[in-house]
JSON list of C-alpha atoms in Angstrom, two decimals:
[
{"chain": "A", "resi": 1, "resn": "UNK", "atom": "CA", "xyz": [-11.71, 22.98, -0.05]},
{"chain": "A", "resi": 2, "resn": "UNK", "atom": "CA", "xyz": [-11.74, 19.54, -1.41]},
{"chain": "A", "resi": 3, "resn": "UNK", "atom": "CA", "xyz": [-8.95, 18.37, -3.24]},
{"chain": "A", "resi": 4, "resn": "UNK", "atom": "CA", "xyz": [-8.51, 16.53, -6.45]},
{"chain": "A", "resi": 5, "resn": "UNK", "atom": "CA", "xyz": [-10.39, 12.79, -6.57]},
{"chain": "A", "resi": 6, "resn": "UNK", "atom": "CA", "xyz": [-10.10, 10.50, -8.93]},
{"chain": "A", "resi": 7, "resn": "UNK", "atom": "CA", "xyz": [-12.13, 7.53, -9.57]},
{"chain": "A", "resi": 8, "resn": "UNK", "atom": "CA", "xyz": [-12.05, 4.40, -9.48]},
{"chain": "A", "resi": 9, "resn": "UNK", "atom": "CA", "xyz": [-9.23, 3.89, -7.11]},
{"chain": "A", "resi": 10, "resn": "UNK", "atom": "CA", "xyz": [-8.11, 0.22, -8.22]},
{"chain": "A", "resi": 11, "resn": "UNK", "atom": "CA", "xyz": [-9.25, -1.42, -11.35]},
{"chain": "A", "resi": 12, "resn": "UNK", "atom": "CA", "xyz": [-8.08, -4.38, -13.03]},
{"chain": "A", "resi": 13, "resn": "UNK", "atom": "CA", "xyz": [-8.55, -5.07, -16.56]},
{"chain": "A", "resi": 14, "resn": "UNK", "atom": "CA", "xyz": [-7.66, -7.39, -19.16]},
{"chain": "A", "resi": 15, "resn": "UNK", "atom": "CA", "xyz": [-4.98, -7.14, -21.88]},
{"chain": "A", "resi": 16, "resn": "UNK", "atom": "CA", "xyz": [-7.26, -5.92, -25.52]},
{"chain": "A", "resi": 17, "resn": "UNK", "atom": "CA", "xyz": [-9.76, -4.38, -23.48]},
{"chain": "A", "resi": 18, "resn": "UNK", "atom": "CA", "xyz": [-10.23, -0.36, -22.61]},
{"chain": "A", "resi": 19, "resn": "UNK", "atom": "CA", "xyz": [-10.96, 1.53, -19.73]},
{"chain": "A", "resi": 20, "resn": "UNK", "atom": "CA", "xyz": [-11.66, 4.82, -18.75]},
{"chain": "A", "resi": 21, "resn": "UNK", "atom": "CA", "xyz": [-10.57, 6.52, -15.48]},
{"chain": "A", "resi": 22, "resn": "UNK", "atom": "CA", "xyz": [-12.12, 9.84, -14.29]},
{"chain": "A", "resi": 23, "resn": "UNK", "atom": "CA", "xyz": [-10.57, 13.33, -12.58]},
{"chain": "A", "resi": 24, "resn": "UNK", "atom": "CA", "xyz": [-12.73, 16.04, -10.45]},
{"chain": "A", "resi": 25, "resn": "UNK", "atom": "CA", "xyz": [-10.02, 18.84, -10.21]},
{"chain": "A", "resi": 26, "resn": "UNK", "atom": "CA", "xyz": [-10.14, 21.37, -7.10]},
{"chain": "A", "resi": 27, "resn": "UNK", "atom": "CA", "xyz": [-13.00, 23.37, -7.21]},
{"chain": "A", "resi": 28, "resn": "UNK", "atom": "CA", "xyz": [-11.87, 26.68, -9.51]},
{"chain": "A", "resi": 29, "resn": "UNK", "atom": "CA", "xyz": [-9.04, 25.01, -11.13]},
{"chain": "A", "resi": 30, "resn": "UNK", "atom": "CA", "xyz": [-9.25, 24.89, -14.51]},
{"chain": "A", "resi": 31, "resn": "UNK", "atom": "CA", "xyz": [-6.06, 22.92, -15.92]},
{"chain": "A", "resi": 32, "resn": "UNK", "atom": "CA", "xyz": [-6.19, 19.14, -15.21]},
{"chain": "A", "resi": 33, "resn": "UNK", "atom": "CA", "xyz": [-3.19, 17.01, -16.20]},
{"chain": "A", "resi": 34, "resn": "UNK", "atom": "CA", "xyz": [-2.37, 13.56, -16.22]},
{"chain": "A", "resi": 35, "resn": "UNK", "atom": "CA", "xyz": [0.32, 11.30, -15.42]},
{"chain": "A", "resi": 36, "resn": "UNK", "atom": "CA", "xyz": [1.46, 7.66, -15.90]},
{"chain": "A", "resi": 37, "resn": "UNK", "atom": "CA", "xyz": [3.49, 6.27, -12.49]},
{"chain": "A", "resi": 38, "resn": "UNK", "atom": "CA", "xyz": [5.88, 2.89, -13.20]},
{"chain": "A", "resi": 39, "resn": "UNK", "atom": "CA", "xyz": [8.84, 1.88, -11.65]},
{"chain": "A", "resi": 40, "resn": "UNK", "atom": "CA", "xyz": [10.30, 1.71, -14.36]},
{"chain": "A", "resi": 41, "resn": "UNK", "atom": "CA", "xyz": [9.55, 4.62, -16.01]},
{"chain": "A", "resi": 42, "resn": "UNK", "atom": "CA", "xyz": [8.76, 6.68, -13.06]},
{"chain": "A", "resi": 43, "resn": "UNK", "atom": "CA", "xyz": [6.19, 10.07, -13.72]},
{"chain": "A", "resi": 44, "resn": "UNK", "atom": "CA", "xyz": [6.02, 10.39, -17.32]},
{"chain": "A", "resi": 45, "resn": "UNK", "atom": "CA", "xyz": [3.58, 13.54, -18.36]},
{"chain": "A", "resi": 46, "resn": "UNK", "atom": "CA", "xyz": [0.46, 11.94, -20.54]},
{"chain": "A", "resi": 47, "resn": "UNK", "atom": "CA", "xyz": [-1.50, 15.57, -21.55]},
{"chain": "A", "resi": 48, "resn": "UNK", "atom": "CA", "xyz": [-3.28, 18.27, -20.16]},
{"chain": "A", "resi": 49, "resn": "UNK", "atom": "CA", "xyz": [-6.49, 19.70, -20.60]},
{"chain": "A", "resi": 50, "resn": "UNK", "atom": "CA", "xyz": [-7.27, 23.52, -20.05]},
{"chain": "A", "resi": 51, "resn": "UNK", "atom": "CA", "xyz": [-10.92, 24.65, -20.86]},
{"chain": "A", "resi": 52, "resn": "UNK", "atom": "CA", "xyz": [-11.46, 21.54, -22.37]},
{"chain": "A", "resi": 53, "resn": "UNK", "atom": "CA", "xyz": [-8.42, 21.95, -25.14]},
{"chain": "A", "resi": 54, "resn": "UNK", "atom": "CA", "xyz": [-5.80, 19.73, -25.20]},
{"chain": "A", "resi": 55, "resn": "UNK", "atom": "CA", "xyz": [-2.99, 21.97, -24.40]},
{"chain": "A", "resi": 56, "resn": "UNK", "atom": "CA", "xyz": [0.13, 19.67, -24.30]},
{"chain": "A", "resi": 57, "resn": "UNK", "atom": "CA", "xyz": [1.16, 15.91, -25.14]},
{"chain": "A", "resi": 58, "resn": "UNK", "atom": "CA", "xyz": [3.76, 13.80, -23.95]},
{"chain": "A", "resi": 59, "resn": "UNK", "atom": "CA", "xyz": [5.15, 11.15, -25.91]},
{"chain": "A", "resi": 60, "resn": "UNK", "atom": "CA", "xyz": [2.67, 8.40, -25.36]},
{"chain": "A", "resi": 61, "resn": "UNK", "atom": "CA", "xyz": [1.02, 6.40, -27.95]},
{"chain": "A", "resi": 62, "resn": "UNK", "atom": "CA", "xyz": [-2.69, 7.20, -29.47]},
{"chain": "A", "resi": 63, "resn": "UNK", "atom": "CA", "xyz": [-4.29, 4.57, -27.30]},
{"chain": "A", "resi": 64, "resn": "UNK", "atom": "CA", "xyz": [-3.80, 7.15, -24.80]},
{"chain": "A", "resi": 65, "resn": "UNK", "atom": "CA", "xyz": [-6.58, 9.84, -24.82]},
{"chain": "A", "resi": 66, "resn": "UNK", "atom": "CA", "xyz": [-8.48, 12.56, -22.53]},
{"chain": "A", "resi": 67, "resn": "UNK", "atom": "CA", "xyz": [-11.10, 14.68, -22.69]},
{"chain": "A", "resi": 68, "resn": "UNK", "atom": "CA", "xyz": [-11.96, 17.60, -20.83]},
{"chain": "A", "resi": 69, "resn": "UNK", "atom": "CA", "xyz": [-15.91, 18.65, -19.70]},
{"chain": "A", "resi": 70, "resn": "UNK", "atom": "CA", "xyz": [-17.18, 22.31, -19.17]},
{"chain": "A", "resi": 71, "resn": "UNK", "atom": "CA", "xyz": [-17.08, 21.44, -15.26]},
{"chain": "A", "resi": 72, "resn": "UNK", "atom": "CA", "xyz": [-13.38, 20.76, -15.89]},
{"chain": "A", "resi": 73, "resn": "UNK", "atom": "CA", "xyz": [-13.61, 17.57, -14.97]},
{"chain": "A", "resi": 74, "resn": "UNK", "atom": "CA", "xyz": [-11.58, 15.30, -17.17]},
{"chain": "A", "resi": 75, "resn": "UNK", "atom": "CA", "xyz": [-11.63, 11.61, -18.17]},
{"chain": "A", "resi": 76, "resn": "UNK", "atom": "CA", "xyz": [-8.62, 9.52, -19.82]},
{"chain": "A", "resi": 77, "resn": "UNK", "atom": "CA", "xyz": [-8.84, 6.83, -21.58]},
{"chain": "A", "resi": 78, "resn": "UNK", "atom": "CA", "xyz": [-6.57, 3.88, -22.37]},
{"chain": "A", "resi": 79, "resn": "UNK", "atom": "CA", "xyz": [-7.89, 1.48, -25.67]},
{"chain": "A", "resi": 80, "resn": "UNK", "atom": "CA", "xyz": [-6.53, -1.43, -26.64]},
{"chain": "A", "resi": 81, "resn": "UNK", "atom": "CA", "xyz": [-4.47, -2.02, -22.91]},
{"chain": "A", "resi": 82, "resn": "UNK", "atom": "CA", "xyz": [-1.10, -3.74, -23.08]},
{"chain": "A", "resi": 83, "resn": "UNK", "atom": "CA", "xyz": [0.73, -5.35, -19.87]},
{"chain": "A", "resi": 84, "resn": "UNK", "atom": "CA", "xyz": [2.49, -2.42, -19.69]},
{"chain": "A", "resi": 85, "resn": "UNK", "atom": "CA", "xyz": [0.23, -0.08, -19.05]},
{"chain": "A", "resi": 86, "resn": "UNK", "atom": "CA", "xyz": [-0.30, -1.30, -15.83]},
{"chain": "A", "resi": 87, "resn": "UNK", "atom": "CA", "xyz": [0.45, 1.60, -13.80]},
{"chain": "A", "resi": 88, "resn": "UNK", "atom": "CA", "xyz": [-0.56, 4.63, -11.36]},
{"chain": "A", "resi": 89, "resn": "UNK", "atom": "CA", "xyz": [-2.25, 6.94, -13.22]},
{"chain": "A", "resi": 90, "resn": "UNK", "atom": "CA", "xyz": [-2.57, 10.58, -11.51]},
{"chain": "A", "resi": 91, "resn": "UNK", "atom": "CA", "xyz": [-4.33, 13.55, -12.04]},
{"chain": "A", "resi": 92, "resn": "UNK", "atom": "CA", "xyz": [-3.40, 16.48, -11.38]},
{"chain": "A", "resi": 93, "resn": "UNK", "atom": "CA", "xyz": [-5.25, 20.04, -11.28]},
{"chain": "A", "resi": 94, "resn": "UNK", "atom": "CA", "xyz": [-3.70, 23.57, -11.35]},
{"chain": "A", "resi": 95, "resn": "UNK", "atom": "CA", "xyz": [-5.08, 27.14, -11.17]},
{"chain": "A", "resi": 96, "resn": "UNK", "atom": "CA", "xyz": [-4.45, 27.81, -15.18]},
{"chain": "A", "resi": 97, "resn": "UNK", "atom": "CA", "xyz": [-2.22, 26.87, -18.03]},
{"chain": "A", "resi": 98, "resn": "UNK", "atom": "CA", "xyz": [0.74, 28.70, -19.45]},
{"chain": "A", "resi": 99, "resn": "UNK", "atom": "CA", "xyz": [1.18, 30.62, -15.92]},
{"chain": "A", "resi": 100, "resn": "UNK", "atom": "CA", "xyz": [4.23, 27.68, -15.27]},
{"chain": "A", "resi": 101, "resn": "UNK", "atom": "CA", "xyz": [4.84, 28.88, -11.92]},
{"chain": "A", "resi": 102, "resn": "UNK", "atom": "CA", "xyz": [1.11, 27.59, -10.47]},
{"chain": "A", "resi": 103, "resn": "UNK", "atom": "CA", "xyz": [1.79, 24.21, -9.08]},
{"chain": "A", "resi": 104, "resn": "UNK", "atom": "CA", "xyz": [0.09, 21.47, -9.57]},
{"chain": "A", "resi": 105, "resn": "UNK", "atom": "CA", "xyz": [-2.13, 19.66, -6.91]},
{"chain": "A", "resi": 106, "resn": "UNK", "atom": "CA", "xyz": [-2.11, 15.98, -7.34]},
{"chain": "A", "resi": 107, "resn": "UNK", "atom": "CA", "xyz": [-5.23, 13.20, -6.36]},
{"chain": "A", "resi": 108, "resn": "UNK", "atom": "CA", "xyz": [-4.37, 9.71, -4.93]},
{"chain": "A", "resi": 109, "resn": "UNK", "atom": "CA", "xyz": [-4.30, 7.88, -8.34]},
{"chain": "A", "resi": 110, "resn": "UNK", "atom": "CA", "xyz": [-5.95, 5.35, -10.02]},
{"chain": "A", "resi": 111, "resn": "UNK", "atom": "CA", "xyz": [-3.98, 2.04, -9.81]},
{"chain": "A", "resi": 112, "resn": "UNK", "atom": "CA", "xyz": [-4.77, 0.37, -12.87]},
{"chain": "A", "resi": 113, "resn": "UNK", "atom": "CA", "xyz": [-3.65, -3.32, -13.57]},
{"chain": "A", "resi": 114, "resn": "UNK", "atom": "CA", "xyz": [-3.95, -5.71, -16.70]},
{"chain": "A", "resi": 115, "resn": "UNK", "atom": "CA", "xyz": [-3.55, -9.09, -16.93]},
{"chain": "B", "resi": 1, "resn": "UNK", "atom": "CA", "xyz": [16.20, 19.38, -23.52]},
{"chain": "B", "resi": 2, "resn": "UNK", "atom": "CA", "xyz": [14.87, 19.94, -19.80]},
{"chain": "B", "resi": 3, "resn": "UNK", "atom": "CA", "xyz": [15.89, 16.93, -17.48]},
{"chain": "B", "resi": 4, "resn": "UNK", "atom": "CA", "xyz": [15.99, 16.58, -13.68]},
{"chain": "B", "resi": 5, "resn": "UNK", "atom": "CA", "xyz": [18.43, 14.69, -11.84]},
{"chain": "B", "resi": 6, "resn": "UNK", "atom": "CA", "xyz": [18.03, 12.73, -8.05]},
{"chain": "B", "resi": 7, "resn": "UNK", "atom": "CA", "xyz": [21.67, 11.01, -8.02]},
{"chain": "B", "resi": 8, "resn": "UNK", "atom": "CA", "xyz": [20.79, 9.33, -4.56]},
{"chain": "B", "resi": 9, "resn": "UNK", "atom": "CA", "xyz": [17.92, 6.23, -4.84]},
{"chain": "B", "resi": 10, "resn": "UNK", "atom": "CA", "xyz": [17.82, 5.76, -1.28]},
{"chain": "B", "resi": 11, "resn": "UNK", "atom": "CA", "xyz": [18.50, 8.60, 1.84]},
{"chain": "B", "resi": 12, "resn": "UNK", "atom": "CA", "xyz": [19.03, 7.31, 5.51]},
{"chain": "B", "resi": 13, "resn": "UNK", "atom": "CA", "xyz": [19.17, 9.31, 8.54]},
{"chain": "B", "resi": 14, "resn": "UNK", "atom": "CA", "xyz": [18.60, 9.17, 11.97]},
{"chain": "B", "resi": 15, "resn": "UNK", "atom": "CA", "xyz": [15.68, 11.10, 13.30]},
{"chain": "B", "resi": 16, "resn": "UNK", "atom": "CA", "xyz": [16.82, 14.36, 14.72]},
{"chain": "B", "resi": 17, "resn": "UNK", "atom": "CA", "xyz": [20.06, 14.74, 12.20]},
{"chain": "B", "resi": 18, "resn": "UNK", "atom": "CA", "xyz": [19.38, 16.96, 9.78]},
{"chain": "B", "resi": 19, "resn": "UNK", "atom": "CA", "xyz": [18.51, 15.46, 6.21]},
{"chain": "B", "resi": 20, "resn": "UNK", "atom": "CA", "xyz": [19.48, 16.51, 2.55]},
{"chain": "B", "resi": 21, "resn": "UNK", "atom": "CA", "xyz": [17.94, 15.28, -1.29]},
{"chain": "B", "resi": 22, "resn": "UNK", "atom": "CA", "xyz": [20.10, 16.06, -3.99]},
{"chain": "B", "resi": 23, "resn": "UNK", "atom": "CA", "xyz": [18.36, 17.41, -7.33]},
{"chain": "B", "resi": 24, "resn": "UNK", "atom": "CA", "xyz": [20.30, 19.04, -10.01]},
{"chain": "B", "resi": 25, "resn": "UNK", "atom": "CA", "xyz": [18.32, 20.33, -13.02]},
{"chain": "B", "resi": 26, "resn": "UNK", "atom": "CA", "xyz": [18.77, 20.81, -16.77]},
{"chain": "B", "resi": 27, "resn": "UNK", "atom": "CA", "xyz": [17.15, 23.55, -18.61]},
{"chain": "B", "resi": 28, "resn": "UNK", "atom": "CA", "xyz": [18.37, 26.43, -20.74]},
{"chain": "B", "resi": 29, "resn": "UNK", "atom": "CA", "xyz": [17.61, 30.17, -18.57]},
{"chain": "B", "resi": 30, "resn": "UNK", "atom": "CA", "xyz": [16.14, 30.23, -15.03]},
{"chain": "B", "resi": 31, "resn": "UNK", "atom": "CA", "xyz": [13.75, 27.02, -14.46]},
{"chain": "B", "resi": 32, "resn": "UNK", "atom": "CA", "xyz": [10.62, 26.77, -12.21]},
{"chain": "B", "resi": 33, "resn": "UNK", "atom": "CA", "xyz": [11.57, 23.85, -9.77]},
{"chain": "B", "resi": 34, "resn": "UNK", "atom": "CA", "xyz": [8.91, 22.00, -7.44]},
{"chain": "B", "resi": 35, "resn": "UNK", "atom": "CA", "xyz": [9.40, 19.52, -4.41]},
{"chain": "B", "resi": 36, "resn": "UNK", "atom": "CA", "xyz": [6.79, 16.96, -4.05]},
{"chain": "B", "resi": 37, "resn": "UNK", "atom": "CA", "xyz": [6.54, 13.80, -1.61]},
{"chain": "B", "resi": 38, "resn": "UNK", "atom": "CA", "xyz": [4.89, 10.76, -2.03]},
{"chain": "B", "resi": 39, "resn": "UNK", "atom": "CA", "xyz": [3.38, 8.45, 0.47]},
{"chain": "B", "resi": 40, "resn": "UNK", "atom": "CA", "xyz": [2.37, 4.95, 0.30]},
{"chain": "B", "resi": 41, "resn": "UNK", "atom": "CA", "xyz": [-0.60, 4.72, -1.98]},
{"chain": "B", "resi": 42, "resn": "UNK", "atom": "CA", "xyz": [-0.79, 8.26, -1.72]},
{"chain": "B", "resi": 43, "resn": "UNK", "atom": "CA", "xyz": [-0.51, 10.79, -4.69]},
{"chain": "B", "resi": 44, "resn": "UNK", "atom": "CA", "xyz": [1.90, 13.78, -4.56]},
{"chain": "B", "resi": 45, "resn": "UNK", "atom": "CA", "xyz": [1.94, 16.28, -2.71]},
{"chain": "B", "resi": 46, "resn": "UNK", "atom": "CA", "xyz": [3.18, 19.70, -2.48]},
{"chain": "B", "resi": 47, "resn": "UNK", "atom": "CA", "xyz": [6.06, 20.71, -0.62]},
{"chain": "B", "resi": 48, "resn": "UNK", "atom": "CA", "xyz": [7.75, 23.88, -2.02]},
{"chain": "B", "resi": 49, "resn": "UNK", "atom": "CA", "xyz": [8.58, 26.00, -5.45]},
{"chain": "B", "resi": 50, "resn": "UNK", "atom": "CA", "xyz": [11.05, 28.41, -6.78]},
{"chain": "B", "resi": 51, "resn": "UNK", "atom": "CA", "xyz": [10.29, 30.42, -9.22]},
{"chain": "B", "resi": 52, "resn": "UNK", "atom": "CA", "xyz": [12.13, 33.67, -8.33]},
{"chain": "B", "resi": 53, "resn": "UNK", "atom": "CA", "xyz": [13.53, 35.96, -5.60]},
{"chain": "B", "resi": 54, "resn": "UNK", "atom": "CA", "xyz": [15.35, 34.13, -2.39]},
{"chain": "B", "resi": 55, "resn": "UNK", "atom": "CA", "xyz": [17.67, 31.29, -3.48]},
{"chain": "B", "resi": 56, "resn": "UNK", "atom": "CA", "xyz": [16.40, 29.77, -0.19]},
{"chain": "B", "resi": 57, "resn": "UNK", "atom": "CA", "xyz": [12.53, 28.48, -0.03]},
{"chain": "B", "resi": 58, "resn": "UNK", "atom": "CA", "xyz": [10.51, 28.01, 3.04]},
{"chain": "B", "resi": 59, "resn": "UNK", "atom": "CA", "xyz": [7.91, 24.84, 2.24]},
{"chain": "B", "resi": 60, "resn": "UNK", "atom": "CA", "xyz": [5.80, 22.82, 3.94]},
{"chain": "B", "resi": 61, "resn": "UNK", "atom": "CA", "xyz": [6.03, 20.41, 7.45]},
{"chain": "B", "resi": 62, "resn": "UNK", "atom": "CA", "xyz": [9.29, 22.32, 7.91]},
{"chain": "B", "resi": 63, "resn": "UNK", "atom": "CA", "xyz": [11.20, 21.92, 4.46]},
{"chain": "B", "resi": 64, "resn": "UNK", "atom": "CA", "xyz": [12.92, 23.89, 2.90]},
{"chain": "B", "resi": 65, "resn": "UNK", "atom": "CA", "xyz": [15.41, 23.83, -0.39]},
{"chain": "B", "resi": 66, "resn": "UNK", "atom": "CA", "xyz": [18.38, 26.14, -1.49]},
{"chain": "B", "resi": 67, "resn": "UNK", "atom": "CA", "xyz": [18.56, 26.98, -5.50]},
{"chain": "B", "resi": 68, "resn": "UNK", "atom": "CA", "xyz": [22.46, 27.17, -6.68]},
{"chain": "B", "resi": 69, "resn": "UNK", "atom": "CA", "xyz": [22.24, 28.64, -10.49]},
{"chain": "B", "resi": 70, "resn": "UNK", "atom": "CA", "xyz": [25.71, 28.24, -10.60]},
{"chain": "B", "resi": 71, "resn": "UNK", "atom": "CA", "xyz": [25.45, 24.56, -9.63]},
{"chain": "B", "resi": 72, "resn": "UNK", "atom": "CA", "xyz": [22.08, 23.87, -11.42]},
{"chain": "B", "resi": 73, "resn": "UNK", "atom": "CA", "xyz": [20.44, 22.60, -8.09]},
{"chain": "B", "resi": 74, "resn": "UNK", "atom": "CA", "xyz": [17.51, 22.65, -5.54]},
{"chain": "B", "resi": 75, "resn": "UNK", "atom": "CA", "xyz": [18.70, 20.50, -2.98]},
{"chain": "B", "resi": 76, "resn": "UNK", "atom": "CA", "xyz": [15.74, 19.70, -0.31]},
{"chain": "B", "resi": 77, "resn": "UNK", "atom": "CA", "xyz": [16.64, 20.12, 3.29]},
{"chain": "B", "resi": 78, "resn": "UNK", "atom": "CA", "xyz": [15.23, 20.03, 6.39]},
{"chain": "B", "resi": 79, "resn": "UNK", "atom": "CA", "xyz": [17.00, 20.45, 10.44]},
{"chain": "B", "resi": 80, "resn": "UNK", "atom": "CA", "xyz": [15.46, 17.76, 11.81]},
{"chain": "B", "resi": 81, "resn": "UNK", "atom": "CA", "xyz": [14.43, 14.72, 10.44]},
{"chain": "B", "resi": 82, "resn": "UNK", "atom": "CA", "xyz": [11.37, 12.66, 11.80]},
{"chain": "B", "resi": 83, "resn": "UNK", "atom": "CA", "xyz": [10.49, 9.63, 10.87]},
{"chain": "B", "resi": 84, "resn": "UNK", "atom": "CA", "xyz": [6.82, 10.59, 9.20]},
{"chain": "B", "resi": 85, "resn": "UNK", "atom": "CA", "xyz": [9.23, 11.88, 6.80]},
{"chain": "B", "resi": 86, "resn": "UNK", "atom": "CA", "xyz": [10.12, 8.83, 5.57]},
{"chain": "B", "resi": 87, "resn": "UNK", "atom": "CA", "xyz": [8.24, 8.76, 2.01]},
{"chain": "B", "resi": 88, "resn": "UNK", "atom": "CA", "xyz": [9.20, 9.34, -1.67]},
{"chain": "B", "resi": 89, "resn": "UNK", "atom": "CA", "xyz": [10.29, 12.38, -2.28]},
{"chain": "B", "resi": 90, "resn": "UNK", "atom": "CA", "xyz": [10.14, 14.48, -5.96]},
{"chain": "B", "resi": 91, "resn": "UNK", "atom": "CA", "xyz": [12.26, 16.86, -7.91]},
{"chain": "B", "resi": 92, "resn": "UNK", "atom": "CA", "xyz": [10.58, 18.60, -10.99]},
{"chain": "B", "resi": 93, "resn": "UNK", "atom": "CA", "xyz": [11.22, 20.92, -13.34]},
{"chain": "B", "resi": 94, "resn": "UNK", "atom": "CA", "xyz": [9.42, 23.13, -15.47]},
{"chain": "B", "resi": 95, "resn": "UNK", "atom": "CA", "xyz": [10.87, 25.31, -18.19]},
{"chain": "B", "resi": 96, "resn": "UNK", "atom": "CA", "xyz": [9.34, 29.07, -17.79]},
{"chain": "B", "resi": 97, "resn": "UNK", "atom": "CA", "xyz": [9.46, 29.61, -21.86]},
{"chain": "B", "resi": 98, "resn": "UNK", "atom": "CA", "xyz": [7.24, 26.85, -22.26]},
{"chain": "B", "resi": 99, "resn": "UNK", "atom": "CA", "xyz": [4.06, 28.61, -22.63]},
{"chain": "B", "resi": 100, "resn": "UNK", "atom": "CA", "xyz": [2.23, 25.78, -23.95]},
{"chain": "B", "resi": 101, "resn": "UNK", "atom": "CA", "xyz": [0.91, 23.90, -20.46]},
{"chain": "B", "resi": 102, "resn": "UNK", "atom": "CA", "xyz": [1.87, 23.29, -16.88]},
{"chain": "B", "resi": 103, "resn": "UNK", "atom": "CA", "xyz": [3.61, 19.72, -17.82]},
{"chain": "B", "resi": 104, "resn": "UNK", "atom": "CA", "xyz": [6.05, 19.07, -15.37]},
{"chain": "B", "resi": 105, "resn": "UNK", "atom": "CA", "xyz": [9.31, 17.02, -15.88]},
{"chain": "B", "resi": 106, "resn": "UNK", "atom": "CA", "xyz": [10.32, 14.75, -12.86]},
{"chain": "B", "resi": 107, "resn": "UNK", "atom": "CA", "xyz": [13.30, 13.02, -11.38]},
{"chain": "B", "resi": 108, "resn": "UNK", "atom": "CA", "xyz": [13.47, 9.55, -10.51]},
{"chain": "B", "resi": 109, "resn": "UNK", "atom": "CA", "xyz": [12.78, 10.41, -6.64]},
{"chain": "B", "resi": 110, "resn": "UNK", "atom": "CA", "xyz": [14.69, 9.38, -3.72]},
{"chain": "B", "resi": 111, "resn": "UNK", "atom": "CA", "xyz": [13.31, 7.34, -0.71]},
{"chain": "B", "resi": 112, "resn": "UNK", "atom": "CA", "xyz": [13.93, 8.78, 2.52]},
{"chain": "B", "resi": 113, "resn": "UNK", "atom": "CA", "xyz": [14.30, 6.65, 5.11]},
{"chain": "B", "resi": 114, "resn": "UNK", "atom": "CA", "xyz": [13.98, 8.10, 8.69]},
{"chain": "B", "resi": 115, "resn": "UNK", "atom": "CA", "xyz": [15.18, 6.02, 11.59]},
{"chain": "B", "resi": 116, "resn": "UNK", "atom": "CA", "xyz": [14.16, 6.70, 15.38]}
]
C-alpha cells in the first residue's frame, strides 16, 4: 500500500506571495492532518480534515487554511507568507477522526522556504 | 493543558549498549502516547503506541517503551543500539477525551546519536 505523498517536495517562495501545497493520504484513510516543522517551534498541529470538515484547529493565524476533497485528498494553503513561515510542512493521514488511539501515518513533507 | 516533555536534546551511545529517551507527559486521566522517529529529510514515522493494557509496548525495528502512570512517562528503549538508529526521535501525546480530531501534541524530540 502506498503511503502518504505530498507534493511539491521543495518550494521556495517570496515574502507577500501564497502558495498551496497538496496531501494524497493512504489509500482508505479518511482523516488527513497537517503540521508545521521549525526549529524553533518544533511540530505544532495546523488542522485536520475528516470527510472534508474541518474537524480541529491549532492556534495558527487565518493565513493558514485547508481544504479537504471527496477523494480525501487535502490541500493547505498559506496567503500572504511571512519569513517565518518557512518551514516543513507535513501531512499526515489516519484511519478516522475521534477514534484517538489510530495513529497517524506521516508523508516526507513539503519544505517550504520564503525569502 | 496536555504537554509532552523530552528533558534530554541530545542521546549518545555506543552501538551495542542498550539506549533510553526520556518522555514524561501531561494530561489529566490515562493519555494515548505515540513514538515516532525522524530521519534526515524524512517525515515521521511510526514506531509504537499505548493506549491500554501492558505498561510495556513492543514497536517497531526492535523498540520498545515502558508507561509509568505513577511517573507520567513512556520512556523509549531498545537492547541494542545500532547506529541506523541514529535519527530524531518523537514523543506525543494525545488526550483520549478529546473527541474532536486525531491532533497530536509533540515533544521537542531528542537526537540519538549511535556510535560504532
Amino acid at each position: 500500500k502506498a503511503g502518504v505523498t505530498q507534493t511539491p517536495r521543495y518550494l521556495i517562495k517570496t515574502r507577500g506571495q501564497q502558495v498551496t501545497l497538496s496531501c494524497s493520504p493512504i489509500s482508505g484513510h479518511r482523516s488527513v492532518s497537517w503540521y508545521q516543522q521549525t526549529p524553533g517551534q518544533g511540530l505544532q498541529f495546523l488542522f485536520e480534515y475528516f470527510s472534508e470538515t474541518q474537524r480541529n484547529k491549532g492556534n495558527f493565524p487565518g493565513r493558514f487554511s485547508g481544504r479537504q476533497f471527496s477523494n480525501s485528498r487535502s490541500e493547505m494553503n498559506v496567503s500572504t507568507l511571512e519569513l517565518g513561515d518557512s518551514a516543513l510542512y507535513l501531512c499526515a493521514s489516519s484511519l478516522g477522526s475521534g477514534l484517538p488511539g489510530y495513529e497517524q501515518y506521516f508523508g516526507p513533507g513539503t519544505r517550504l522556504t520564503v525569502t | 493543558a496536555q504537554s509532552v516533555a523530552q528533558p534530554e536534546d541530545q542521546v549518545n551511545v555506543a552501538e551495542g549498549n542498550p539506549l533510553t529517551v526520556k518522555c514524561t507527559y501531561s494530561v489529566s486521566g490515562n493519555p494515548y502516547l505515540f513514538w515516532y522517529v525522524q530521519y534526515p529529510n524524512r517525515g515521521l514515522q511510526f514506531l509504537l503506541k499505548y493506549i491500554t493494557g501492558d505498561n510495556l509496548v513492543k514497536g517497531s525495528y526492535g523498540f520498545e517503551a515502558e508507561f509509568n502512570k505513577s511517573q507520567t512517562s513512556f520512556h523509549l528503549k531498545k537492547p541494542s543500539a545500532l547506529v541506523s538508529d541514529s535519527a530524531l526521535y518523537f514523543c506525543a501525546v494525545r488526550d483520549p477525551r478529546d473527541q474532536a480530531g486525531t491532533a497530536l501534541i509533540f515533544g521537542k524530540g531528542t537526537t540519538l546519536s549511535v556510535s560504532s
